CSV table of C-alpha atoms in Angstrom, one decimal:
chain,number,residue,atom,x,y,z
E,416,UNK,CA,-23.2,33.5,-3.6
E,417,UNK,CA,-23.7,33.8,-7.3
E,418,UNK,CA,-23.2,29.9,-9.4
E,419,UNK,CA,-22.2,30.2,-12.9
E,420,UNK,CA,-24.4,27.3,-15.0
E,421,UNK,CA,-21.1,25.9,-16.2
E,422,UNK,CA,-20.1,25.2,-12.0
E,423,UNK,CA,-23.7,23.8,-11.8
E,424,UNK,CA,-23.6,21.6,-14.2
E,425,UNK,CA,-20.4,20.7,-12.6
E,426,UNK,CA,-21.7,19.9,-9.5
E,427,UNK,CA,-24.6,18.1,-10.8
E,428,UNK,CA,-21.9,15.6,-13.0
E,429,UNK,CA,-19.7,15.3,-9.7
E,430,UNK,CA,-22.5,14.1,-7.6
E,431,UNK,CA,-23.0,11.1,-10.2
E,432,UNK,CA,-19.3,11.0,-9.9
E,433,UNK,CA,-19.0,11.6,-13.7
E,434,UNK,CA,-15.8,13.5,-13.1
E,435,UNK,CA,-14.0,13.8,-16.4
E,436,UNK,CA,-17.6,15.8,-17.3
E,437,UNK,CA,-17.8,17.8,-14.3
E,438,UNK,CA,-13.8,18.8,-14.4
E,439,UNK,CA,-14.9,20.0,-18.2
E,440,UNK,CA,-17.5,22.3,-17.0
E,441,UNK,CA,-15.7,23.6,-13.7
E,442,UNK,CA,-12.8,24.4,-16.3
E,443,UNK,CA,-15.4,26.0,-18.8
E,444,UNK,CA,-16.5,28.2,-15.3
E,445,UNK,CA,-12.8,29.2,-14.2
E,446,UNK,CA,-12.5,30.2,-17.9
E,447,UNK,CA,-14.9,33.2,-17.5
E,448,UNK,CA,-14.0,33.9,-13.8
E,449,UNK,CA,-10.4,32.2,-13.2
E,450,UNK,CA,-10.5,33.3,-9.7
E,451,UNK,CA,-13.8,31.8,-8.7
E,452,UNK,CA,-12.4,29.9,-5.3
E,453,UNK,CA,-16.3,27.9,-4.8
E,454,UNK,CA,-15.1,26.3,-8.6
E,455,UNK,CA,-11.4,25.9,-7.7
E,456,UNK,CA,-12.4,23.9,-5.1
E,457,UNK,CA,-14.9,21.1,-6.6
E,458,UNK,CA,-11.9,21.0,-9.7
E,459,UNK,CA,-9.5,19.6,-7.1
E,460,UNK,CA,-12.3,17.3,-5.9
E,461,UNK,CA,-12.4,15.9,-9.5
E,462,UNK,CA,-8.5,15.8,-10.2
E,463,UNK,CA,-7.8,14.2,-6.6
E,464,UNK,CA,-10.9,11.5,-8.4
E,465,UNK,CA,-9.1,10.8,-10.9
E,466,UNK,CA,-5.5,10.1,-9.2
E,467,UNK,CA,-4.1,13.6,-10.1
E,468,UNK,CA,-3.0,14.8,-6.5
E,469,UNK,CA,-0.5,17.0,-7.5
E,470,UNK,CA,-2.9,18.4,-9.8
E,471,UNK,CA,-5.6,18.6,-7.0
E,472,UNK,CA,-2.9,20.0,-4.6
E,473,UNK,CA,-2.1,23.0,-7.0
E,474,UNK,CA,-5.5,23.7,-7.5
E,475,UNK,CA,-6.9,23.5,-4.2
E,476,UNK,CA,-3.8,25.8,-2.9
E,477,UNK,CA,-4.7,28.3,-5.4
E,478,UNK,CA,-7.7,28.2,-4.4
E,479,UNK,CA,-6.6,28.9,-0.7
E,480,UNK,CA,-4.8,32.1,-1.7
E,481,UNK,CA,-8.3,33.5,-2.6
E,482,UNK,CA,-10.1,32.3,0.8
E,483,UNK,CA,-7.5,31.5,3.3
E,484,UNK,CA,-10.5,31.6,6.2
E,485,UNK,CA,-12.3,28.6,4.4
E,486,UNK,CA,-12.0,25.3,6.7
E,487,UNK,CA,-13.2,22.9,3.8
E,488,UNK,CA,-10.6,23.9,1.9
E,489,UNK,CA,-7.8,23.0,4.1
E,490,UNK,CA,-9.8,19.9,5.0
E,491,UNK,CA,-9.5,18.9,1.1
E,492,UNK,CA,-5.7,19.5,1.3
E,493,UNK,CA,-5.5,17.1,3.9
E,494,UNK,CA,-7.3,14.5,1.8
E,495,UNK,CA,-4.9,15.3,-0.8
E,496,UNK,CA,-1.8,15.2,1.2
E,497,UNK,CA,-3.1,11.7,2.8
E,498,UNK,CA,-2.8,10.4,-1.0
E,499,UNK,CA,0.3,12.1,-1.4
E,500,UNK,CA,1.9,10.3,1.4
E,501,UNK,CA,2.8,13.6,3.5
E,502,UNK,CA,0.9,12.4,6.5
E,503,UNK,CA,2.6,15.2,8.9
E,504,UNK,CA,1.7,17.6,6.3
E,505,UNK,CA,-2.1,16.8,5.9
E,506,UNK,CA,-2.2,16.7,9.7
E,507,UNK,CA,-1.3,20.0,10.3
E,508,UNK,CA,-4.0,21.3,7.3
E,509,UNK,CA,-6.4,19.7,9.1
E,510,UNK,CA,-5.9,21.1,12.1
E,511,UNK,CA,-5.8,24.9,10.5
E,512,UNK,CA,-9.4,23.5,8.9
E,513,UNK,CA,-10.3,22.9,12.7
E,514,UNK,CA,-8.8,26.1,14.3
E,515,UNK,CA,-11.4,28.0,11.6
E,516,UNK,CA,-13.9,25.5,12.3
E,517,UNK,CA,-13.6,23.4,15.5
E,518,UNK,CA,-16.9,21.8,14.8
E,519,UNK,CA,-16.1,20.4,11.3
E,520,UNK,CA,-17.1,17.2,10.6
E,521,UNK,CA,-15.2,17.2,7.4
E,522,UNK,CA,-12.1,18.5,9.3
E,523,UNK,CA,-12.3,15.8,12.0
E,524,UNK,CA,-12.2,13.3,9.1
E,525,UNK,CA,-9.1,14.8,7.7
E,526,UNK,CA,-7.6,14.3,10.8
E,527,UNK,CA,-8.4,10.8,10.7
E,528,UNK,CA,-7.4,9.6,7.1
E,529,UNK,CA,-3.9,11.7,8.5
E,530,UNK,CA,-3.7,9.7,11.4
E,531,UNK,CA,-4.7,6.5,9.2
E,532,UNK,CA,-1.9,7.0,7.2
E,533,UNK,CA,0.8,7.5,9.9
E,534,UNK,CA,-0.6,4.1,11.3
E,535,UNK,CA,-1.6,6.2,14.7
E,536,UNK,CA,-5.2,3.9,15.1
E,537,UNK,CA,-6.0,4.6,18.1
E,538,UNK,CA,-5.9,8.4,17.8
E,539,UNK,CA,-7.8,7.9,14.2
E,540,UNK,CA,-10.4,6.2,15.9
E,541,UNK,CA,-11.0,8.8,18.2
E,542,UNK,CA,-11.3,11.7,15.7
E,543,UNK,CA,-13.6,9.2,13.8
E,544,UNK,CA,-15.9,9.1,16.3
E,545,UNK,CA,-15.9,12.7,17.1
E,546,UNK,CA,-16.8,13.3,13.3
E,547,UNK,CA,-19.8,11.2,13.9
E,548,UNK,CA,-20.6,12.7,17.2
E,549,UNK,CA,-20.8,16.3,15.0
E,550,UNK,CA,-22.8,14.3,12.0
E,551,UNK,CA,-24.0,10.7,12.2
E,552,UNK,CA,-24.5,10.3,8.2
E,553,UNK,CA,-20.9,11.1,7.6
E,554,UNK,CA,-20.3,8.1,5.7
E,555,UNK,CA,-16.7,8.4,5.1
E,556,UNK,CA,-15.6,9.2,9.0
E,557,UNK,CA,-17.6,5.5,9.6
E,558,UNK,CA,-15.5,3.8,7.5
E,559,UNK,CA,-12.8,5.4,9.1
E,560,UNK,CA,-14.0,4.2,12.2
E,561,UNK,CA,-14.4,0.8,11.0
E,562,UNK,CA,-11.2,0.4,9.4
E,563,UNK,CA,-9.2,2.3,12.9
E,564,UNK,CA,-11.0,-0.3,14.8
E,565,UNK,CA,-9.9,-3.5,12.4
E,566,UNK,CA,-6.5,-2.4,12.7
E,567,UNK,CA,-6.6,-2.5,16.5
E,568,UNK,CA,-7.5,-6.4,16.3
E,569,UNK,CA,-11.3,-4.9,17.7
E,570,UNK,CA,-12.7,-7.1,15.5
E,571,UNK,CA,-16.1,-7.7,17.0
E,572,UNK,CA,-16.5,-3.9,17.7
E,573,UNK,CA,-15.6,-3.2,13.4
E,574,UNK,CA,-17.9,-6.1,12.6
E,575,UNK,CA,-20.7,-4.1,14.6
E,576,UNK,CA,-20.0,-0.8,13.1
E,577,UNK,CA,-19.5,-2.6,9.5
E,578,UNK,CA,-22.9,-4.2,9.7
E,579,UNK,CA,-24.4,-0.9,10.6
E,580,UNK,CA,-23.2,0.9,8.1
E,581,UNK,CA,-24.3,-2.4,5.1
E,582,UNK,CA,-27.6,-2.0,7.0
E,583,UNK,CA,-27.9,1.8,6.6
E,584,UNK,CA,-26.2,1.5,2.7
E,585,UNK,CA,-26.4,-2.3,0.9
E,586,UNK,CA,-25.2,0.1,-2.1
E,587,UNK,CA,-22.3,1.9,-1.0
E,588,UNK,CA,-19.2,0.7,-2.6
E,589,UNK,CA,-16.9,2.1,0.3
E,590,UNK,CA,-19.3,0.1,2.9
E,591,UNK,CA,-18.2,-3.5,1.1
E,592,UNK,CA,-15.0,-2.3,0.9
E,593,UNK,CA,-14.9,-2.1,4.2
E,594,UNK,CA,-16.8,-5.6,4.9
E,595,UNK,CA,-14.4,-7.5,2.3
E,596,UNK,CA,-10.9,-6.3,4.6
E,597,UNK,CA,-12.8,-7.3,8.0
E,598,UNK,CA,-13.5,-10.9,6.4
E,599,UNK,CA,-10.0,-11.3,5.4
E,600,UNK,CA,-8.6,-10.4,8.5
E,601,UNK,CA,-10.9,-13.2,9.9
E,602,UNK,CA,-9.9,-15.6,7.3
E,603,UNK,CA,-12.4,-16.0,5.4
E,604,UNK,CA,-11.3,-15.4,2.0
E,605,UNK,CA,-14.5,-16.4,0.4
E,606,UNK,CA,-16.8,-13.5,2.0
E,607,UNK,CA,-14.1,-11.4,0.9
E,608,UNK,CA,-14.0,-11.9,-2.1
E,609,UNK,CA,-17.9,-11.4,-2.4
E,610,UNK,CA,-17.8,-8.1,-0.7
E,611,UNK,CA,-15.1,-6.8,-2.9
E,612,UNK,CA,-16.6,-8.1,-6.2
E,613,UNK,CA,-19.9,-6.4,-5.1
E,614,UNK,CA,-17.9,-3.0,-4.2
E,615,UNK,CA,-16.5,-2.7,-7.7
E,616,UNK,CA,-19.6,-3.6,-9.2
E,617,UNK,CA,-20.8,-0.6,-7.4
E,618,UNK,CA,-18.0,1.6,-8.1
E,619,UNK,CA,-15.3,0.7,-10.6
E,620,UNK,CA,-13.3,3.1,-9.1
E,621,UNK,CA,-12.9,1.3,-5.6
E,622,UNK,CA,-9.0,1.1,-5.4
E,623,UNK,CA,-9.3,-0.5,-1.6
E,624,UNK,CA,-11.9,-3.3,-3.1
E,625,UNK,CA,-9.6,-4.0,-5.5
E,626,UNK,CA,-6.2,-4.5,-3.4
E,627,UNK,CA,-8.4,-6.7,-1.1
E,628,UNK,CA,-9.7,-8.7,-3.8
E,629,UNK,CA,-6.2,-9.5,-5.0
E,630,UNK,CA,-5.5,-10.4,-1.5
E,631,UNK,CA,-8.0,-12.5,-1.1
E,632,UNK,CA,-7.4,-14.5,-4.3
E,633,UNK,CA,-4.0,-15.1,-3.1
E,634,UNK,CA,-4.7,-15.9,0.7
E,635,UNK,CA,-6.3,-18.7,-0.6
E,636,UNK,CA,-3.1,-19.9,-0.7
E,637,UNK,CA,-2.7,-21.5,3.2
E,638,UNK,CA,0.9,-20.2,2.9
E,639,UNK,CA,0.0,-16.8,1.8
E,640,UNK,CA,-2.3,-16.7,4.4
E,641,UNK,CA,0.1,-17.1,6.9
E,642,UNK,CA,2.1,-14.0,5.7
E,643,UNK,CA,-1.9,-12.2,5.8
E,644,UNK,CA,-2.1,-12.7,8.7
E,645,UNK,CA,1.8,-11.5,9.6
E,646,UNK,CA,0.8,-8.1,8.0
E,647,UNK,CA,-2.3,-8.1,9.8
E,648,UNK,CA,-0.4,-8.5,13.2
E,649,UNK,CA,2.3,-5.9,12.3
E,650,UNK,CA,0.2,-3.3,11.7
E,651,UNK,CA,-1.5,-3.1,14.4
E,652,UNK,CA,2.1,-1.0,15.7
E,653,UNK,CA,3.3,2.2,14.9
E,654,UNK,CA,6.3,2.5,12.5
E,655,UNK,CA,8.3,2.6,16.0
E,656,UNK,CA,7.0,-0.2,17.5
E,657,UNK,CA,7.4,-2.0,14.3
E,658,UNK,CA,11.1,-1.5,14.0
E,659,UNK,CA,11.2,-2.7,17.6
E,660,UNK,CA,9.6,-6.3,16.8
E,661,UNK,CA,12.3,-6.7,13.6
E,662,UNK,CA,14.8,-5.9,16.0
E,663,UNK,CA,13.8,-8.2,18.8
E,664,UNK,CA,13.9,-11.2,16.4
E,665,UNK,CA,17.0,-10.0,15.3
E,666,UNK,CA,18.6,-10.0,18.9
E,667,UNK,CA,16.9,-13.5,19.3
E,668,UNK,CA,18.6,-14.9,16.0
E,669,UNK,CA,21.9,-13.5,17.8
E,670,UNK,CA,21.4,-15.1,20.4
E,671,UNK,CA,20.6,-18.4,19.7
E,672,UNK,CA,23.6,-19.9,18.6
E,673,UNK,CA,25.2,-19.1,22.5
E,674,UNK,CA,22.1,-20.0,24.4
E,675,UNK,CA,20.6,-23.4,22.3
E,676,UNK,CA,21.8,-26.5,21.3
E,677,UNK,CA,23.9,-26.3,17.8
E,678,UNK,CA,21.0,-28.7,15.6
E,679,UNK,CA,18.3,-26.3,17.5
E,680,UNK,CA,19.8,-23.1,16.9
E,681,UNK,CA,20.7,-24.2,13.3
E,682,UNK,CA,16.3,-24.6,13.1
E,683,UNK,CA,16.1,-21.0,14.3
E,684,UNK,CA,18.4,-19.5,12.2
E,685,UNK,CA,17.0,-21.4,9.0
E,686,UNK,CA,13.5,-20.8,9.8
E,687,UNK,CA,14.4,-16.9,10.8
E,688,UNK,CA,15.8,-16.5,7.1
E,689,UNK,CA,13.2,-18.7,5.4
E,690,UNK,CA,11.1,-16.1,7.3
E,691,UNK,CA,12.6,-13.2,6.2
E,692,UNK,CA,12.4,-14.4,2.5
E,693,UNK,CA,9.0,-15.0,2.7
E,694,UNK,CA,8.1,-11.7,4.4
E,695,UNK,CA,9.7,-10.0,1.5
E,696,UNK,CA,8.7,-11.5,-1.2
E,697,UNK,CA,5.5,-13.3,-0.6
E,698,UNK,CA,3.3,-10.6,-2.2
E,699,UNK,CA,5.1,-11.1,-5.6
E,700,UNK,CA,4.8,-14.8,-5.2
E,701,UNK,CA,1.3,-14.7,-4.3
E,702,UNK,CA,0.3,-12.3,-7.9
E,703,UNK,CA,3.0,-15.0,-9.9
E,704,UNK,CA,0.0,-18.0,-8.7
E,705,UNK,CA,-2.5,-15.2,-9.8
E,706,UNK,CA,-1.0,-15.0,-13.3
E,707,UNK,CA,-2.2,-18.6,-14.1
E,708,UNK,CA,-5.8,-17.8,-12.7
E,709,UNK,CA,-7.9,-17.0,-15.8
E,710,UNK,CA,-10.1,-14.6,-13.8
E,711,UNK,CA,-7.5,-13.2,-11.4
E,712,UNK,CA,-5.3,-12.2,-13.0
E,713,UNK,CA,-7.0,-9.6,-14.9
E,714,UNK,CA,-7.1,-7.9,-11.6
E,715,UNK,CA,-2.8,-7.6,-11.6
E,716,UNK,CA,-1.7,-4.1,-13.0
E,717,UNK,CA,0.9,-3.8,-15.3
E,718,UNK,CA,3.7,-3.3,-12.5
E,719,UNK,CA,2.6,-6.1,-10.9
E,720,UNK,CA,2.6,-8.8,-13.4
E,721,UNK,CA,6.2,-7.9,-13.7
E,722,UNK,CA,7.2,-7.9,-10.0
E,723,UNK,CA,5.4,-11.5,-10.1
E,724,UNK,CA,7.5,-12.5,-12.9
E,725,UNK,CA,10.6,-11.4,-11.7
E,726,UNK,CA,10.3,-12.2,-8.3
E,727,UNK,CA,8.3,-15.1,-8.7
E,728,UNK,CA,10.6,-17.3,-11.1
E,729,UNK,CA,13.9,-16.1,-9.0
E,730,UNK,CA,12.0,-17.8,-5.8
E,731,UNK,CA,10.7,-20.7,-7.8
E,732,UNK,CA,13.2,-21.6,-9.7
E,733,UNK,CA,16.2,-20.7,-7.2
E,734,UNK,CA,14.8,-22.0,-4.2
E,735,UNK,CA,15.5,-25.9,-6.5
E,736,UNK,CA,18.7,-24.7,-7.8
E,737,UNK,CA,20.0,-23.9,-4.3
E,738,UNK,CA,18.9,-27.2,-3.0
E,739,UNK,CA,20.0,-29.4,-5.8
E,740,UNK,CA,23.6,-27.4,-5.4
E,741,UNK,CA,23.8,-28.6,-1.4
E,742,UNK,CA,22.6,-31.9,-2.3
E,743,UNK,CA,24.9,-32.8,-5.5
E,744,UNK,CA,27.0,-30.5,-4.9
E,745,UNK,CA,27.0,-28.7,-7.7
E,746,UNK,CA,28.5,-25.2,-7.7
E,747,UNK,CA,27.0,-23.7,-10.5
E,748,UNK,CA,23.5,-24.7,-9.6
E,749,UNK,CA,24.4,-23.4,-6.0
E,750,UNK,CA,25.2,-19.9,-7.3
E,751,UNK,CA,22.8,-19.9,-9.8
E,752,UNK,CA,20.0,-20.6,-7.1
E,753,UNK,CA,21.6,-18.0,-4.9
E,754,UNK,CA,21.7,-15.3,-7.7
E,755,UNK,CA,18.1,-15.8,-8.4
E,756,UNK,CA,16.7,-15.8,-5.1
E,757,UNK,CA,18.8,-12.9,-4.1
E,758,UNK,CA,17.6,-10.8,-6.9
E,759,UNK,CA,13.8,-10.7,-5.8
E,760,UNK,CA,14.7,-9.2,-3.1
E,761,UNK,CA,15.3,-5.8,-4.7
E,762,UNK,CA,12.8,-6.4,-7.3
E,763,UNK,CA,10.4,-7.5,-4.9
E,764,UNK,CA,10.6,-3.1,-4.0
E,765,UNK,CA,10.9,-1.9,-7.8
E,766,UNK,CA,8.0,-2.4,-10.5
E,767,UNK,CA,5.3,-1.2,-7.6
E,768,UNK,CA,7.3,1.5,-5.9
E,769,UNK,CA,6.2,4.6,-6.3
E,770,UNK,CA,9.1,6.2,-5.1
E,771,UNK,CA,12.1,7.2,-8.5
E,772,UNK,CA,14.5,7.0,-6.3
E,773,UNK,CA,13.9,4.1,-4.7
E,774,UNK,CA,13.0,2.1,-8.2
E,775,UNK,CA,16.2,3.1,-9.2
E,776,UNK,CA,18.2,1.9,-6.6
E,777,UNK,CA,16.2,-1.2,-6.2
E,778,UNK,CA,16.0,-1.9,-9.7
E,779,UNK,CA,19.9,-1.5,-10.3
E,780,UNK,CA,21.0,-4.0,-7.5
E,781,UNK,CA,18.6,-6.6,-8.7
E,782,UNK,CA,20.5,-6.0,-12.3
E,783,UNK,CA,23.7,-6.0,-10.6
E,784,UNK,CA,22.8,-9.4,-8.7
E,785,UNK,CA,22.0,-11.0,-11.9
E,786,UNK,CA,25.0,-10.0,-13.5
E,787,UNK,CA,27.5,-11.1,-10.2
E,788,UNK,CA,25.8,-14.4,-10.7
E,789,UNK,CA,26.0,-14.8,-14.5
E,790,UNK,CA,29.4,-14.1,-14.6
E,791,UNK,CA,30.0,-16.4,-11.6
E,792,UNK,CA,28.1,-19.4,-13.1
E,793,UNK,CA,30.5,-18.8,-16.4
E,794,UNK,CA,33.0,-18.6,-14.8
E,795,UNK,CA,32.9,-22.1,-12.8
E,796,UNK,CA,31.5,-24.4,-15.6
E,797,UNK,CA,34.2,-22.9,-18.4
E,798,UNK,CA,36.8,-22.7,-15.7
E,799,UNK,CA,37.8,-19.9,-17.0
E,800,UNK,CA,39.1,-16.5,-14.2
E,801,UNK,CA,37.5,-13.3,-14.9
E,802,UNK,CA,39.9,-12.1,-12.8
E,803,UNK,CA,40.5,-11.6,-8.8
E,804,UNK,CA,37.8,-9.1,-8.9
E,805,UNK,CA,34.6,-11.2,-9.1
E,806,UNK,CA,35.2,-12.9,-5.4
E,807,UNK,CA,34.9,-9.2,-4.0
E,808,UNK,CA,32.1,-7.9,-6.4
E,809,UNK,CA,30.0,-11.6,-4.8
E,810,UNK,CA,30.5,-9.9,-1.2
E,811,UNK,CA,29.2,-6.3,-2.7
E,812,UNK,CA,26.1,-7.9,-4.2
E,813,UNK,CA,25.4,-10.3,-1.3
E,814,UNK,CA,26.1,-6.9,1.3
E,815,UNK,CA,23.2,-4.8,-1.4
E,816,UNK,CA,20.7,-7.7,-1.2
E,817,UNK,CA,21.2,-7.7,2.8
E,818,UNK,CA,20.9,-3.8,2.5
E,819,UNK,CA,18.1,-4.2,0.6
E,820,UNK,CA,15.6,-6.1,3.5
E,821,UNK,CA,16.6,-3.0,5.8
E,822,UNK,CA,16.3,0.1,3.3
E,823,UNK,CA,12.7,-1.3,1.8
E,824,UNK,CA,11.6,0.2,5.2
E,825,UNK,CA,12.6,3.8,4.6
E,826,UNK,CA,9.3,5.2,3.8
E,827,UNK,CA,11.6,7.9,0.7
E,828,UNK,CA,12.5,4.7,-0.9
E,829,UNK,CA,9.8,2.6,-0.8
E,830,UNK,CA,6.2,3.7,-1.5
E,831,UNK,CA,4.1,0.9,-2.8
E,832,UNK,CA,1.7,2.4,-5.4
């Protein structure tokens, strides 16, 4: 096969992962042979770089029209679908890239990072290893591997196959990555945080590094660690199993009023909600104490600093207001507290969501919360009635913030980017 010097030059630019300059001279190539599938292929590599999946998917499936037969191809879709959060989808590409070729190493990874992302770890670690069976230097299936076996609480087996793969690479980017999430799932924050410093200093690029590095920041907080550690627990489930556990609690909430003694099942039911606030908004909470860290903060994106402002003063400064209202009483200060808390629970889902829908929806009951309360609040100090329809409007926006802990779990409304 014939390689224009445009796709060369390409390929030489995407090795050094330069992929702004290598997309230029792939599109230069597809210029003088549009229908060059070799060219349409490494273009999607360097859209799906640079966070344009859709882009990448377009490309890569026009590319398929021209070679149908070519099992890297499909295994590239998967990757892309993976990203695109179409895990069922990228599963069945990868296994058209294995019926072509059933011993593709690159196809057995695909079927991995699918399985990853449907949280199926077992079955992920399985293809992972089969993808090093076929080729021992495939770097990307032993991350895989590491990461499937994390997330299975196999810590001592991940730390093994971490340290192999630092030993084999000291300057792979991924490979710290990897080191950094094991660390913090062990609690200790500090090791994280040097592994995930050293992976961006490597690669810029390195999204994972720099999620974990914000997580470790925070979990310095012993609070924050707590919920860590939560998260870590839960996802060792499936989505099923997962729903199963917020259920159980649930029933047990139920059930404790009928089976304790009142002050005791009073403690339950208190520390069940307290619990369910945290869960919710303890991520936002955690990136609000980043905001007054002069280094960490600069690792907050824009979404996020307004998710921690938002959702970090309504918990902040509600949680006082709602106490000082029981204690005084004071019912201004009790709806005001109310009001503010129950509003970051929508927009706790809404600046990082990648999902339209679900920012919308989200977005407009944390508005609609504020606005129930202000009106409220006015309404009590000036004595003056806004009429008989603000008592049932409180119900609506106490109903949406309930709805809101249960609908943050369907996957088409919530997507955290």
């Amino acid at each position: 096969m014939s390689v224009s010097p445009s796709t060369q030059r390409g390929l030489v630019l995407l090795e050094q992962r330069r992929y702004p300059d290598a997309e230029k001279y792939f599109r230069e190539a597809l210029a003088n042979d549009p229908n060059d599938p070799f060219t349409l292929y490494h273009l999607a590599v360097c859209e799906t770089n640079q966070n344009r999946h859709r882009d990448g998917l377009a490309t890569i499936e026009r590319a398929l029209s021209l070679e149908p037969e070519a099992a890297d191809f499909h295994a590239l879709r998967a990757f892309i679908l993976v990203d695109l959060h179409r895990g069922g989808d990228a599963l069945k590409a990868s296994e058209e890239a294995l019926r072509i070729e059933p011993d593709s190493d690159l196809a057995l990874t695909a079927r991995a990072a699918a399985f990853l992302s449907k949280n199926e770890w077992a079955t992920a670690e399985l293809a992972a290893r089969k993808a090093l069976d076929l080729n021992p230097e495939n770097t990307t299936a032993a991350n895989q591997l590491a990461h499937a076996l994390r997330l299975q609480n196999k810590l001592a087996e991940s730390a093994e196959q971490t340290d192999y793969m630092l030993a084999q690479d000291p300057e792979s980017g991924d490979n710290h990555s990897t080191a950094g999430w094991l660390a913090l799932q062990r609690g200790d924050a500090r090791k994280a945080e040097g592994h995930f410093l050293e992976a961006l200093r490597l690669d810029a690029g390195n999204e994972a590094a720099r999620a974990g590095l914000k997580e470790a920041f925070k979990s310095r907080s012993a609070i924050y660690r707590w919920y860590l550690n939560y998260c870590f627990f839960m996802q060792r489930f499936t989505a099923g199993k997962q729903w199963l556990v917020i259920l159980g609690l649930l029933f047990a909430v139920n059930i404790a009023p009928r089976v304790l003694p009142g002050p005791l099942a009073l403690g339950v039911t208190v520390t069940y909600m307290l619990f369910v606030l945290w869960v919710h908004v303890a991520r936002a909470v955690g990136n609000f104490q980043l905001l007054f860290d002069r280094f960490a903060r600069h690792a907050l994106e824009k979404g996020e600093v307004w998710e921690a402002i938002f959702v970090g003063i309504g918990v902040i400064a509600g949680l006082p207001l709602l106490a000082a209202g029981l204690i005084l009483p004071q019912p201004a200060l009790l709806v005001a507290g109310v009001s503010l808390i129950g509003s970051a629970f929508p927009f706790a889902y809404t600046f990082m969501n990648t999902e339209k829908l679900g920012r919308l929806l989200f977005g407009s009951i944390g508005v609609f919360v504020y606005f129930v309360g202000t009106i409220s609040v006015i309404q009590i100090v000036t004595g003056k009635s806004f009429g008989v329809w603000t008592e049932p409007l409180g119900q609506l926006a106490f109903l949406a913030v309930i709805g809101v802990t249960w609908l943050c779990n369907v996957r088409s409304l919530n997507r955290r980017g």
